[in-house]
Short mmCIF file of C-alpha atoms in Angstrom, two decimals:
data_model
loop_
_atom_site.label_atom_id
_atom_site.label_comp_id
_atom_site.label_asym_id
_atom_site.label_seq_id
_atom_site.Cartn_x
_atom_site.Cartn_y
_atom_site.Cartn_z
CA MET A 9 86.78 103.30 124.37
CA VAL A 10 84.67 100.72 122.81
CA VAL A 11 81.08 100.55 124.09
CA ALA A 12 80.11 97.14 125.14
CA LEU A 13 77.30 96.01 122.82
CA GLN A 14 76.32 92.17 124.19
CA PRO A 15 74.05 91.76 126.84
CA ALA A 16 75.30 89.74 129.66
CA HIS A 17 72.56 87.02 129.37
CA ALA A 18 72.71 84.90 126.39
CA GLN A 19 70.14 85.42 123.58
CA GLN A 20 69.88 85.54 119.89
CA PRO A 21 70.95 89.10 118.80
CA VAL A 22 68.11 89.24 115.86
CA GLN A 23 64.65 87.81 116.32
CA LEU A 24 62.72 87.07 113.08
CA LEU A 25 59.34 88.55 112.48
CA ASP A 26 58.04 87.20 109.27
CA SER A 27 59.70 85.23 106.24
CA ALA A 28 56.90 84.29 104.29
CA HIS A 29 56.17 86.10 101.76
CA LYS A 30 57.56 86.09 97.88
CA THR A 31 58.99 89.60 97.91
CA SER A 32 62.72 91.00 98.32
CA LEU A 33 62.56 93.92 100.66
CA ARG A 34 65.04 96.94 100.29
CA GLY A 35 63.04 100.03 101.59
CA LEU A 36 62.43 100.46 105.39
CA SER A 37 61.11 103.34 107.57
CA VAL A 38 60.92 103.03 111.41
CA VAL A 39 58.53 105.44 112.86
CA ASN A 40 58.77 104.58 116.34
CA ASP A 41 59.04 101.50 118.45
CA SER A 42 56.11 100.13 117.63
CA VAL A 43 55.14 101.36 113.61
CA PHE A 44 57.26 100.50 110.71
CA TRP A 45 56.74 100.27 107.19
CA ALA A 46 58.54 97.73 104.68
CA SER A 47 58.42 97.95 100.81
CA GLY A 48 59.82 95.89 97.99
CA SER A 49 59.42 93.76 94.70
CA ASN A 50 56.10 92.26 93.44
CA GLY A 51 54.27 95.61 94.65
CA MET A 52 54.60 94.69 98.27
CA VAL A 53 54.24 96.98 101.25
CA ALA A 54 54.25 95.75 104.69
CA ARG A 55 53.11 97.99 107.93
CA SER A 56 52.74 96.89 111.66
CA THR A 57 51.61 99.26 114.53
CA ASP A 58 52.72 96.94 117.30
CA GLY A 59 56.04 96.04 116.88
CA GLY A 60 55.87 93.31 114.57
CA LYS A 61 53.39 91.29 116.44
CA HIS A 62 51.07 91.58 113.59
CA ILE A 63 52.13 92.55 110.12
CA GLN A 64 50.00 93.82 107.72
CA TRP A 65 51.08 92.90 103.81
CA ILE A 66 49.62 95.05 101.00
CA GLN A 67 50.15 94.53 97.33
CA VAL A 68 49.34 97.81 95.86
CA PRO A 69 46.80 97.41 93.17
CA GLY A 70 48.08 98.55 89.62
CA PHE A 71 51.20 97.92 90.65
CA GLU A 72 51.87 93.99 91.16
CA LYS A 73 55.07 93.67 89.42
CA ARG A 74 56.91 96.98 90.21
CA ASP A 75 59.79 96.81 92.69
CA PHE A 76 59.34 99.51 95.70
CA ARG A 77 62.99 99.80 96.42
CA ASP A 78 62.64 102.76 99.21
CA ILE A 79 59.78 103.97 101.47
CA GLU A 80 59.62 107.09 103.93
CA ALA A 81 56.75 107.18 106.47
CA LEU A 82 55.64 109.90 108.48
CA ASN A 83 53.54 107.76 110.85
CA ASP A 84 51.35 104.91 111.12
CA LYS A 85 48.91 106.57 108.02
CA ILE A 86 51.40 108.37 106.00
CA ALA A 87 54.12 106.93 103.61
CA VAL A 88 55.59 107.59 100.08
CA ILE A 89 57.21 104.78 98.48
CA MET A 90 59.12 104.38 95.34
CA ALA A 91 58.71 102.38 92.49
CA VAL A 92 62.41 102.59 90.72
CA ALA A 93 62.09 101.52 86.71
CA GLU A 94 60.41 102.65 83.54
CA PRO A 95 57.70 104.82 84.44
CA ALA A 96 59.54 106.00 87.58
CA VAL A 97 56.57 106.61 90.33
CA LEU A 98 56.14 107.81 93.71
CA LEU A 99 52.97 107.05 95.44
CA GLN A 100 51.74 108.30 98.71
CA THR A 101 49.03 106.94 101.10
CA THR A 102 47.52 109.12 103.79
CA ASP A 103 45.10 105.90 105.25
CA GLY A 104 47.36 103.47 106.08
CA GLY A 105 47.83 101.91 102.62
CA SER A 106 44.38 101.36 101.96
CA SER A 107 44.71 103.63 98.95
CA TRP A 108 47.48 105.34 96.94
CA THR A 109 47.92 108.74 95.26
CA LYS A 110 50.44 109.06 92.44
CA VAL A 111 52.37 112.28 93.40
CA PHE A 112 55.54 111.76 90.88
CA GLU A 113 56.16 110.15 87.41
CA ASP A 114 58.91 110.26 84.95
CA THR A 115 58.47 108.34 81.80
CA ALA A 116 61.89 108.85 80.36
CA LYS A 117 63.82 106.26 78.78
CA GLY A 118 66.10 104.72 81.05
CA MET A 119 65.04 106.01 84.07
CA PHE A 120 65.69 104.32 87.41
CA LEU A 121 65.46 105.76 90.83
CA ASP A 122 67.74 104.50 93.76
CA ALA A 123 66.69 106.24 97.00
CA MET A 124 65.06 108.46 98.71
CA ALA A 125 65.57 110.50 101.86
CA PHE A 126 64.19 112.95 103.91
CA SER A 127 65.66 115.92 106.38
CA PRO A 128 65.01 115.52 109.95
CA ASP A 129 62.06 117.87 110.04
CA GLY A 130 60.49 116.02 107.39
CA ARG A 131 59.73 118.85 104.88
CA ARG A 132 62.12 118.28 102.52
CA GLY A 133 63.07 115.42 100.42
CA PHE A 134 65.09 114.01 97.62
CA VAL A 135 65.08 110.99 95.09
CA ILE A 136 68.15 110.35 93.31
CA GLY A 137 68.40 107.91 90.18
CA ASP A 138 71.01 107.09 87.80
CA PRO A 139 72.18 109.33 85.09
CA LEU A 140 70.25 109.41 82.01
CA GLN A 141 71.68 111.45 78.73
CA ASN A 142 73.40 114.18 80.66
CA ASN A 143 75.53 112.05 82.60
CA ARG A 144 74.44 114.17 85.94
CA PRO A 145 72.77 112.28 88.66
CA TYR A 146 68.80 112.46 88.54
CA LEU A 147 67.13 114.35 91.27
CA ALA A 148 63.66 115.17 92.24
CA ALA A 149 62.60 116.82 95.44
CA THR A 150 59.53 117.72 97.80
CA GLU A 151 59.41 120.82 100.43
CA ASP A 152 56.15 119.52 101.57
CA GLY A 153 56.73 116.30 103.17
CA GLY A 154 56.30 114.38 99.66
CA TYR A 155 52.81 115.52 98.93
CA SER A 156 53.85 116.98 95.74
CA TRP A 157 57.35 116.57 93.92
CA PHE A 158 59.36 118.36 91.12
CA LYS A 159 62.06 117.20 88.92
CA VAL A 160 65.76 119.16 89.39
CA ASN A 161 67.17 120.45 86.25
CA THR A 162 70.36 118.76 86.80
CA ILE A 163 71.34 119.93 83.21
CA ALA A 164 71.59 123.43 84.28
CA ASP A 165 72.95 122.47 87.95
CA LYS A 166 76.51 122.59 87.50
CA GLN A 167 76.83 121.70 91.27
CA LEU A 168 76.02 118.20 90.45
CA PRO A 169 79.19 116.40 88.86
CA LEU A 170 79.43 114.72 85.61
CA LEU A 171 79.69 110.82 86.23
CA SER A 172 81.84 108.40 84.69
CA THR A 173 80.89 105.26 82.69
CA GLY A 174 79.95 102.71 84.98
CA GLU A 175 79.14 104.86 87.59
CA ALA A 176 75.83 105.14 89.16
CA PHE A 177 74.27 104.34 92.17
CA PHE A 178 72.90 100.94 94.09
CA ALA A 179 69.19 100.50 94.87
CA SER A 180 70.09 98.19 97.84
CA SER A 181 68.79 99.84 100.84
CA GLY A 182 67.59 103.33 99.70
CA THR A 183 70.65 104.83 101.91
CA ASN A 184 73.02 105.94 99.53
CA LEU A 185 72.18 109.69 100.44
CA CYS A 186 71.65 111.29 103.57
CA PHE A 187 71.81 115.10 105.11
CA MET A 188 75.09 116.57 106.73
CA GLN A 189 74.71 119.97 108.29
CA GLN A 190 71.42 120.32 106.34
CA LYS A 191 73.26 119.43 103.09
CA LEU A 192 72.56 116.51 101.32
CA VAL A 193 75.37 113.89 100.41
CA PHE A 194 75.20 111.33 98.29
CA VAL A 195 77.87 108.46 97.42
CA THR A 196 78.17 106.47 93.91
CA GLY A 197 79.21 103.08 92.88
CA GLY A 198 80.37 100.93 90.39
CA ILE A 199 83.61 101.32 88.13
CA LYS A 200 84.07 104.75 90.20
CA SER A 201 83.01 105.42 93.74
CA ARG A 202 82.71 108.43 95.27
CA ILE A 203 81.04 111.00 97.70
CA VAL A 204 79.40 114.48 96.94
CA LEU A 205 78.29 117.42 98.62
CA TYR A 206 75.12 119.10 96.83
CA ASN A 207 75.42 122.33 96.11
CA ASN A 208 78.86 122.47 96.24
CA LEU A 209 82.29 121.47 94.37
CA ARG A 210 83.36 118.65 96.69
CA ASN A 211 83.08 115.35 94.92
CA ASP A 212 85.75 113.06 96.02
CA SER A 213 86.58 109.49 95.17
CA LEU A 214 86.03 107.67 98.31
CA PRO A 215 89.08 104.92 99.33
CA ILE A 216 86.66 102.10 99.02
CA MET A 217 86.55 98.77 96.69
CA GLN A 218 85.63 99.80 93.15
CA GLY A 219 86.64 99.31 89.62
CA GLN A 220 84.05 96.49 88.90
CA THR A 221 80.10 97.25 88.22
CA SER A 222 79.38 95.03 91.39
CA THR A 223 82.08 97.15 93.69
CA GLY A 224 81.97 100.50 95.48
CA ALA A 225 79.72 102.31 98.24
CA ASN A 226 76.33 101.44 98.80
CA SER A 227 75.20 103.42 101.97
CA ILE A 228 75.98 106.23 103.86
CA ALA A 229 74.96 107.33 107.77
CA SER A 230 75.54 110.56 109.36
CA ALA A 231 76.42 111.24 113.05
CA ALA A 232 73.59 113.59 114.78
CA SER A 233 76.47 116.03 114.86
CA GLY A 234 76.11 116.00 111.34
CA ASN A 235 79.96 116.77 110.47
CA TYR A 236 80.60 112.62 110.64
CA ALA A 237 79.06 109.62 108.52
CA VAL A 238 80.08 106.47 107.84
CA VAL A 239 80.21 104.78 104.33
CA VAL A 240 79.62 101.11 103.52
CA GLY A 241 79.65 98.69 100.41
CA GLY A 242 82.33 96.43 98.93
CA ASP A 243 81.33 93.63 96.44
CA PHE A 244 78.06 92.40 96.21
CA ALA A 245 78.75 89.65 93.85
CA LYS A 246 81.74 88.44 96.35
CA ASP A 247 79.72 89.46 99.83
CA THR A 248 81.99 87.83 102.09
CA ILE A 249 85.28 89.82 101.08
CA ALA A 250 85.95 91.83 104.49
CA HIS A 251 88.43 94.67 103.26
CA ASP A 252 87.89 97.76 101.42
CA ASN A 253 84.29 98.10 102.40
CA CYS A 254 83.97 100.72 104.93
CA VAL A 255 85.14 104.54 105.00
CA LEU A 256 84.78 106.96 108.03
CA VAL A 257 84.02 110.61 106.60
CA LYS A 258 84.48 113.96 108.20
CA LEU A 259 83.12 117.03 106.74
CA THR A 260 84.81 120.38 107.46
CA GLY A 261 84.86 123.78 106.20
CA LYS A 262 87.44 122.39 103.56
CA GLY A 263 85.60 119.80 102.45
CA PHE A 264 85.90 115.69 102.93
CA SER A 265 88.66 113.92 104.94
CA PHE A 266 88.60 109.79 105.18
CA ASN A 267 89.65 107.22 107.42
CA LYS A 268 89.54 103.46 107.13
CA PRO A 269 88.53 101.54 110.18
CA VAL A 270 90.89 99.20 112.19
CA THR A 271 88.70 96.05 111.95
CA SER A 272 86.23 96.12 108.61
CA PRO A 273 82.55 94.81 108.63
CA HIS A 274 82.87 90.93 107.79
CA GLY A 275 81.78 91.19 104.18
CA TYR A 276 79.82 93.38 101.97
CA ARG A 277 77.38 95.57 103.36
CA SER A 278 74.42 97.38 101.79
CA CYS A 279 73.00 99.64 104.80
CA VAL A 280 74.26 101.54 107.74
CA ILE A 281 72.48 103.18 110.69
CA PHE A 282 73.91 105.34 113.76
CA THR A 283 71.85 103.51 116.80
CA GLY A 284 73.61 105.83 119.36
CA LYS A 285 76.14 108.64 119.97
CA HIS A 286 78.93 106.24 119.44
CA SER A 287 77.30 103.11 117.87
CA LEU A 288 76.06 101.56 114.62
CA VAL A 289 74.84 98.72 112.90
CA THR A 290 75.55 97.24 109.37
CA CYS A 291 73.90 94.52 107.22
CA GLY A 292 74.14 93.03 104.01
CA THR A 293 73.40 89.66 102.35
CA SER A 294 76.51 87.79 104.23
CA GLY A 295 75.68 89.30 108.14
CA VAL A 296 75.41 91.95 110.70
CA ASP A 297 77.77 93.54 112.18
CA VAL A 298 78.12 96.13 115.36
CA SER A 299 80.07 98.96 115.99
CA GLY A 300 80.84 100.93 119.54
CA ASP A 301 83.39 103.40 118.73
CA ASP A 302 82.23 105.29 115.69
CA GLY A 303 83.01 102.50 113.03
CA SER A 304 86.71 101.84 113.77
CA ASN A 305 86.25 98.33 114.93
CA TRP A 306 83.52 95.99 113.76
CA GLN A 307 82.08 92.78 115.35
CA LEU A 308 80.03 90.22 113.65
CA LEU A 309 76.81 89.84 115.21
CA THR A 310 75.27 87.52 112.78
CA ARG A 311 75.60 85.60 109.29
CA GLN A 312 71.94 85.83 108.70
CA GLY A 313 71.72 88.26 105.87
CA PHE A 314 69.28 91.37 105.22
CA HIS A 315 69.33 94.41 102.63
CA VAL A 316 68.34 96.92 104.93
CA VAL A 317 68.44 98.17 108.83
CA GLN A 318 66.40 101.10 110.32
CA GLN A 319 65.97 102.60 114.21
CA ALA A 320 62.96 104.12 115.45
CA ARG A 321 63.33 107.86 114.57
CA ASN A 322 61.29 108.07 118.19
CA GLY A 323 62.71 105.10 119.85
CA HIS A 324 65.68 102.32 119.96
CA ARG A 325 64.16 99.42 118.52
CA VAL A 326 66.34 98.47 115.32
CA TYR A 327 64.40 96.65 112.48
CA PHE A 328 65.73 94.83 109.43
CA ALA A 329 64.22 93.84 106.27
CA GLY A 330 65.83 91.55 103.29
CA SER A 331 64.99 88.60 101.10
CA ASN A 332 61.91 86.41 100.74
CA GLY A 333 60.08 88.81 103.10
CA ARG A 334 62.47 88.55 105.94
CA ILE A 335 61.56 91.06 108.76
CA ALA A 336 63.19 91.11 112.11
CA VAL A 337 64.04 92.98 115.34
CA MET A 338 67.59 93.18 116.91
CA ASN A 339 67.06 92.62 120.73
CA ALA A 340 67.57 94.69 123.33
CA GLY A 341 71.30 95.30 124.82
CA TYR A 342 73.17 95.04 121.33
CA THR A 343 73.34 99.08 120.55
CA ASP A 344 73.95 101.47 123.32
CA LYS A 345 71.40 104.38 123.71
#
């Protein structure tokens, strides 16, 4: 049964909160209905503690030309941001962005970090990056909530697959990895697109658009049960193509099984999240879609584009971020609770 997603009274589905800064926002972390953080290009970080009525914009000193593609916030004071390219750097603040401490750095040639994810308890975390000389995904990890990080020896780690030429990760929304049944799962894109269960021999090709450098999976979201996930992507170079851009994934003792939605999202999508037991929201440069039946059918909500969407970990509000410093919130009634 499809959950009704639209409120009875007419209103704009997405309310714009800010769009006046020269930054492309791809990192977003929502602590509760009032507190959110966003990060992006030109060394910019945005922070609000009142639901977006007032947004504090911070350009991190010494990192004015860096691109912070992902951010993970613990509360209104503590957050970790990820600068993607040479050198790859993770910075942490414990005072609401007034000061930043370098907690990880890798100066290796070709470094490019793509996304960061923490376990539900906030203690374990991983950052994933494009392969270097060994053709295996790059991984760094934390076990103390982001205060310290260590590089995973991917050369010795045979549980990580060798990636094909032209296969890597998209740093489009910081959401190409997640936890399923307490296990790290991530998706690749490009010439080849697959789903990988870390510390397991499972790495299966995804039935999603692939074969070009701009195609493949961009984002994965796991249901609360941990045995079901939704993957979105497509072709960011042709962002209105509305087929082969979404996969429904089940994780069993035997591995992954896949289904395609009956009605696909209406274009390339860079981020997807669960907002309720059966409801999801997905966004991309060509619009926002919602589903009320576990991703089987998608309804176009708006053609306004965003890079990333996140829901409050402790609450219900859904926020978006995108190009030109665009930050928005979904109006109540468009997701089930």
